[in-house]
Amino acid sequence: SQQGEEDPQALSIQEGENATMNCSYKTSINNLQWYRQNSGRGLVHLILIRSNEREKHSGRLRVTLDTSKKSSSLLITASRAADTASYFCAEAGNMLTFGGGTRLMVKP
Amino acid sequence: NAGVMQNPRHLVRRRGQEARLRCSPMKGHSHVYWYRQLPEEGLKFMVYLQKENIIDESGMPKERFSAEFPKEGPSILRIQQVVRGDSAAYFCASSLTGRGGTDTQYFGPGTRLTVL
């Protein structure tokens, strides 16, 4: 089965609300990376969290990592319509192993 | 500093033709990765190259697909005798170092291949 599974697959919220996306993985990792992809575009790197870190912030983004549960979460606070995109977690080795992504829609 | 560049952005081929996808990494980056994305799916790793070397091609189909990253010029992903199942978005990424798990990969805008 696929590594780096995101949950939920799709999420629809109102502008201003918080959005939480979860990611589970199956093997030991060096780090986990989160990316955003706007429709029809390439991926934009959001944040990298190392295996010895538990939480990391970047602007309105907060990422947590629980290596005992092999899971990570991405929280976007005070969402905006421009946050509408697909969000992927990726286990980082020489290559990135991506999950299927969470499609986030933020309604104005 | 220009980002990762890919061309063409869109490519249409008929079954049996060849497709060549080009990727120029970010300035100073010598590590290039190719990924394929089918509609509504995540990206799947295909191949990892350094200048003049293929480091890991475990994700690339054994037949019809090849990749190179010459000393001079862009990296090329070549698909021979394309079939409809090759229709997908192909993304290239580059990184400064190849240290597994510690380096950020920067992605290009992708090439959307359509096979008629």
CSV table of C-alpha atoms in Angstrom, one decimal:
chain,number,residue,atom,x,y,z
A,1,SER,CA,0.0,0.0,0.0
A,2,GLN,CA,1.1,3.6,-0.5
A,3,GLN,CA,3.3,5.3,2.1
A,4,GLY,CA,2.5,8.8,3.2
A,5,GLU,CA,-1.2,8.5,3.3
A,6,GLU,CA,-3.1,11.8,3.8
A,7,ASP,CA,-6.3,12.1,5.6
A,8,PRO,CA,-8.9,13.4,4.8
A,9,GLN,CA,-8.7,13.1,1.0
A,10,ALA,CA,-10.8,16.2,0.7
A,11,LEU,CA,-11.7,19.1,3.0
A,12,SER,CA,-14.0,22.0,2.5
A,13,ILE,CA,-14.0,24.9,5.0
A,14,GLN,CA,-15.0,28.6,5.3
A,15,GLU,CA,-12.5,31.3,5.1
A,16,GLY,CA,-11.1,32.1,8.5
A,17,GLU,CA,-11.4,28.6,9.8
A,18,ASN,CA,-8.5,26.3,10.6
A,19,ALA,CA,-7.7,23.3,8.4
A,20,THR,CA,-6.0,20.2,9.7
A,21,MET,CA,-4.6,17.5,7.5
A,22,ASN,CA,-3.0,14.3,8.7
A,23,CYS,CA,-0.4,12.1,7.2
A,24,SER,CA,0.6,8.6,8.2
A,25,TYR,CA,3.7,6.7,7.0
A,26,LYS,CA,4.9,3.2,7.4
A,27,THR,CA,8.7,3.2,7.6
A,28,SER,CA,11.3,5.1,9.7
A,29,ILE,CA,12.1,8.5,8.3
A,30,ASN,CA,14.9,11.0,8.3
A,31,ASN,CA,12.4,13.8,7.9
A,32,LEU,CA,8.9,14.6,6.5
A,33,GLN,CA,8.1,17.3,4.1
A,34,TRP,CA,4.9,19.1,3.2
A,35,TYR,CA,4.1,20.5,-0.2
A,36,ARG,CA,1.3,22.4,-1.7
A,37,GLN,CA,0.1,22.1,-5.3
A,38,ASN,CA,-2.3,24.5,-6.9
A,39,SER,CA,-4.4,23.0,-9.7
A,40,GLY,CA,-2.3,22.4,-12.8
A,41,ARG,CA,0.8,23.7,-11.2
A,42,GLY,CA,4.1,22.3,-9.7
A,43,LEU,CA,4.7,21.7,-6.1
A,44,VAL,CA,5.7,24.3,-3.6
A,45,HIS,CA,7.7,23.3,-0.6
A,46,LEU,CA,6.0,24.4,2.6
A,47,ILE,CA,7.9,23.0,5.5
A,48,LEU,CA,10.4,20.2,6.5
A,49,ILE,CA,10.3,18.6,9.9
A,50,ARG,CA,13.1,16.4,11.0
A,51,SER,CA,12.6,13.1,12.8
A,52,ASN,CA,14.0,14.6,16.1
A,53,GLU,CA,11.6,17.5,16.0
A,54,ARG,CA,8.0,17.4,17.3
A,55,GLU,CA,6.6,20.7,16.1
A,56,LYS,CA,7.5,23.4,13.6
A,57,HIS,CA,5.9,26.7,12.7
A,58,SER,CA,6.1,28.8,9.6
A,59,GLY,CA,3.7,31.7,9.4
A,60,ARG,CA,0.2,30.3,9.5
A,61,LEU,CA,1.4,26.8,9.2
A,62,ARG,CA,2.1,24.4,12.1
A,63,VAL,CA,3.4,20.9,11.5
A,64,THR,CA,3.6,18.2,14.2
A,65,LEU,CA,5.4,14.9,14.0
A,66,ASP,CA,4.8,11.8,16.1
A,67,THR,CA,7.3,9.2,15.2
A,68,SER,CA,5.8,6.7,17.7
A,69,LYS,CA,2.6,6.8,15.8
A,70,LYS,CA,4.3,7.4,12.4
A,71,SER,CA,2.1,10.4,11.8
A,72,SER,CA,2.3,14.0,11.0
A,73,SER,CA,-0.3,16.8,10.9
A,74,LEU,CA,-0.4,20.1,9.0
A,75,LEU,CA,-2.5,22.9,10.5
A,76,ILE,CA,-3.3,26.0,8.5
A,77,THR,CA,-4.7,28.7,10.8
A,78,ALA,CA,-7.1,31.5,9.7
A,79,SER,CA,-7.4,30.0,6.2
A,80,ARG,CA,-7.8,32.1,3.1
A,81,ALA,CA,-9.4,31.4,-0.3
A,82,ALA,CA,-5.8,31.4,-1.7
A,83,ASP,CA,-5.0,28.4,0.5
A,84,THR,CA,-7.2,26.3,-1.8
A,85,ALA,CA,-4.9,23.6,-3.2
A,86,SER,CA,-3.8,20.0,-2.7
A,87,TYR,CA,-1.5,19.3,0.1
A,88,PHE,CA,1.0,16.4,0.1
A,89,CYS,CA,3.2,15.0,2.7
A,90,ALA,CA,6.4,13.2,1.5
A,91,GLU,CA,8.8,10.9,3.3
A,92,ALA,CA,12.3,12.1,2.5
A,93,GLY,CA,15.0,9.8,1.4
A,94,ASN,CA,17.0,10.3,-1.7
A,95,MET,CA,13.7,10.6,-3.4
A,96,LEU,CA,10.4,11.8,-1.9
A,97,THR,CA,7.6,9.3,-1.4
A,98,PHE,CA,4.3,11.1,-1.7
A,99,GLY,CA,0.9,10.3,-0.5
A,100,GLY,CA,-2.3,10.9,-2.4
A,101,GLY,CA,-2.8,14.3,-1.0
A,102,THR,CA,-5.6,16.2,0.7
A,103,ARG,CA,-7.6,18.5,-1.6
A,104,LEU,CA,-8.5,21.6,0.5
A,105,MET,CA,-11.1,24.0,-0.6
A,106,VAL,CA,-11.5,27.3,1.3
A,107,LYS,CA,-14.8,29.1,0.5
A,108,PRO,CA,-14.8,32.9,0.7
B,1,ASN,CA,17.8,33.0,-9.1
B,2,ALA,CA,15.6,31.3,-11.6
B,3,GLY,CA,13.7,28.3,-10.3
B,4,VAL,CA,13.6,24.8,-11.9
B,5,MET,CA,12.6,25.1,-15.5
B,6,GLN,CA,10.8,22.5,-17.6
B,7,ASN,CA,9.8,22.5,-21.2
B,8,PRO,CA,7.7,22.1,-22.9
B,9,ARG,CA,4.8,22.8,-20.5
B,10,HIS,CA,2.4,20.8,-22.7
B,11,LEU,CA,3.2,18.1,-25.1
B,12,VAL,CA,0.9,16.2,-27.3
B,13,ARG,CA,2.0,13.0,-29.0
B,14,ARG,CA,0.3,10.2,-31.0
B,15,ARG,CA,0.8,6.6,-29.9
B,16,GLY,CA,4.1,5.3,-31.1
B,17,GLN,CA,5.9,8.6,-31.2
B,18,GLU,CA,8.7,9.7,-28.9
B,19,ALA,CA,8.4,12.3,-26.1
B,20,ARG,CA,11.4,14.3,-24.8
B,21,LEU,CA,11.0,16.3,-21.7
B,22,ARG,CA,13.6,18.7,-20.5
B,23,CYS,CA,14.5,20.0,-17.1
B,24,SER,CA,17.0,22.7,-16.1
B,25,PRO,CA,17.7,22.6,-12.4
B,26,MET,CA,18.1,25.6,-10.2
B,27,LYS,CA,21.5,27.3,-10.5
B,28,GLY,CA,24.1,25.5,-8.5
B,29,HIS,CA,22.0,22.3,-8.1
B,30,SER,CA,23.6,19.1,-9.4
B,31,HIS,CA,20.9,16.7,-8.3
B,32,VAL,CA,17.8,16.1,-10.4
B,33,TYR,CA,14.7,14.0,-9.7
B,34,TRP,CA,11.9,13.1,-12.0
B,35,TYR,CA,8.4,12.3,-10.8
B,36,ARG,CA,5.1,11.3,-12.6
B,37,GLN,CA,1.7,12.3,-11.5
B,38,LEU,CA,-1.5,10.7,-12.7
B,39,PRO,CA,-4.8,12.7,-12.4
B,40,GLU,CA,-6.0,12.9,-8.8
B,41,GLU,CA,-3.0,11.1,-7.5
B,42,GLY,CA,0.2,12.0,-5.7
B,43,LEU,CA,3.6,12.1,-7.4
B,44,LYS,CA,5.5,8.9,-8.0
B,45,PHE,CA,9.3,8.9,-8.0
B,46,MET,CA,10.9,7.8,-11.3
B,47,VAL,CA,14.6,8.5,-11.3
B,48,TYR,CA,17.3,10.4,-9.5
B,49,LEU,CA,20.4,11.7,-11.4
B,50,GLN,CA,23.5,13.6,-10.7
B,51,LYS,CA,25.6,15.1,-13.5
B,52,GLU,CA,26.4,12.2,-15.9
B,53,ASN,CA,25.2,9.6,-13.5
B,54,ILE,CA,22.0,7.8,-12.7
B,55,ILE,CA,21.9,7.2,-9.0
B,56,ASP,CA,18.5,5.6,-8.6
B,57,GLU,CA,16.1,4.5,-11.3
B,58,SER,CA,14.0,2.2,-9.2
B,59,GLY,CA,10.8,4.0,-10.1
B,60,MET,CA,11.3,4.1,-13.8
B,61,PRO,CA,9.7,1.5,-16.1
B,62,LYS,CA,12.3,-0.8,-17.6
B,63,GLU,CA,11.2,-0.4,-21.1
B,64,ARG,CA,10.7,2.7,-23.3
B,65,PHE,CA,11.8,5.2,-20.6
B,66,SER,CA,15.3,6.6,-20.2
B,67,ALA,CA,16.8,9.6,-18.5
B,68,GLU,CA,20.1,11.5,-18.7
B,69,PHE,CA,21.7,14.5,-17.1
B,70,PRO,CA,24.7,15.4,-19.2
B,71,LYS,CA,27.7,17.4,-18.1
B,72,GLU,CA,26.3,20.3,-20.1
B,73,GLY,CA,22.7,21.1,-20.7
B,74,PRO,CA,19.4,20.1,-19.2
B,75,SER,CA,18.3,16.7,-17.9
B,76,ILE,CA,16.2,14.8,-20.4
B,77,LEU,CA,13.5,12.3,-19.8
B,78,ARG,CA,12.8,10.3,-22.9
B,79,ILE,CA,9.8,8.1,-23.6
B,80,GLN,CA,9.9,6.0,-26.7
B,81,GLN,CA,6.8,4.6,-28.5
B,82,VAL,CA,4.4,6.4,-26.2
B,83,VAL,CA,1.1,4.8,-25.2
B,84,ARG,CA,-2.0,6.3,-23.8
B,85,GLY,CA,-1.1,5.2,-20.3
B,86,ASP,CA,1.9,7.5,-20.5
B,87,SER,CA,-0.4,10.5,-20.4
B,88,ALA,CA,0.4,12.3,-17.1
B,89,ALA,CA,2.2,15.3,-15.6
B,90,TYR,CA,5.9,14.8,-15.3
B,91,PHE,CA,7.7,16.9,-12.7
B,92,CYS,CA,11.3,17.6,-12.3
B,93,ALA,CA,12.9,18.6,-9.0
B,94,SER,CA,16.4,19.7,-8.1
B,95,SER,CA,18.4,19.9,-4.9
B,96,LEU,CA,21.7,21.4,-3.8
B,97,THR,CA,22.9,18.2,-2.3
B,98,GLY,CA,21.8,14.6,-2.5
B,99,ARG,CA,22.0,14.0,1.2
B,100,GLY,CA,19.0,11.8,1.8
B,101,GLY,CA,16.3,13.3,3.8
B,102,THR,CA,18.1,16.6,4.7
B,103,ASP,CA,17.7,18.6,1.6
B,104,THR,CA,14.8,20.4,0.1
B,105,GLN,CA,13.7,19.5,-3.4
B,106,TYR,CA,12.5,22.4,-5.5
B,107,PHE,CA,10.0,21.5,-8.2
B,108,GLY,CA,9.5,22.8,-11.7
B,109,PRO,CA,6.1,23.6,-13.2
B,110,GLY,CA,5.8,20.2,-14.9
B,111,THR,CA,5.2,19.0,-18.4
B,112,ARG,CA,1.8,17.7,-19.2
B,113,LEU,CA,2.0,14.9,-21.7
B,114,THR,CA,-1.1,13.9,-23.6
B,115,VAL,CA,-1.0,10.8,-25.8
B,116,LEU,CA,-3.7,10.6,-28.4
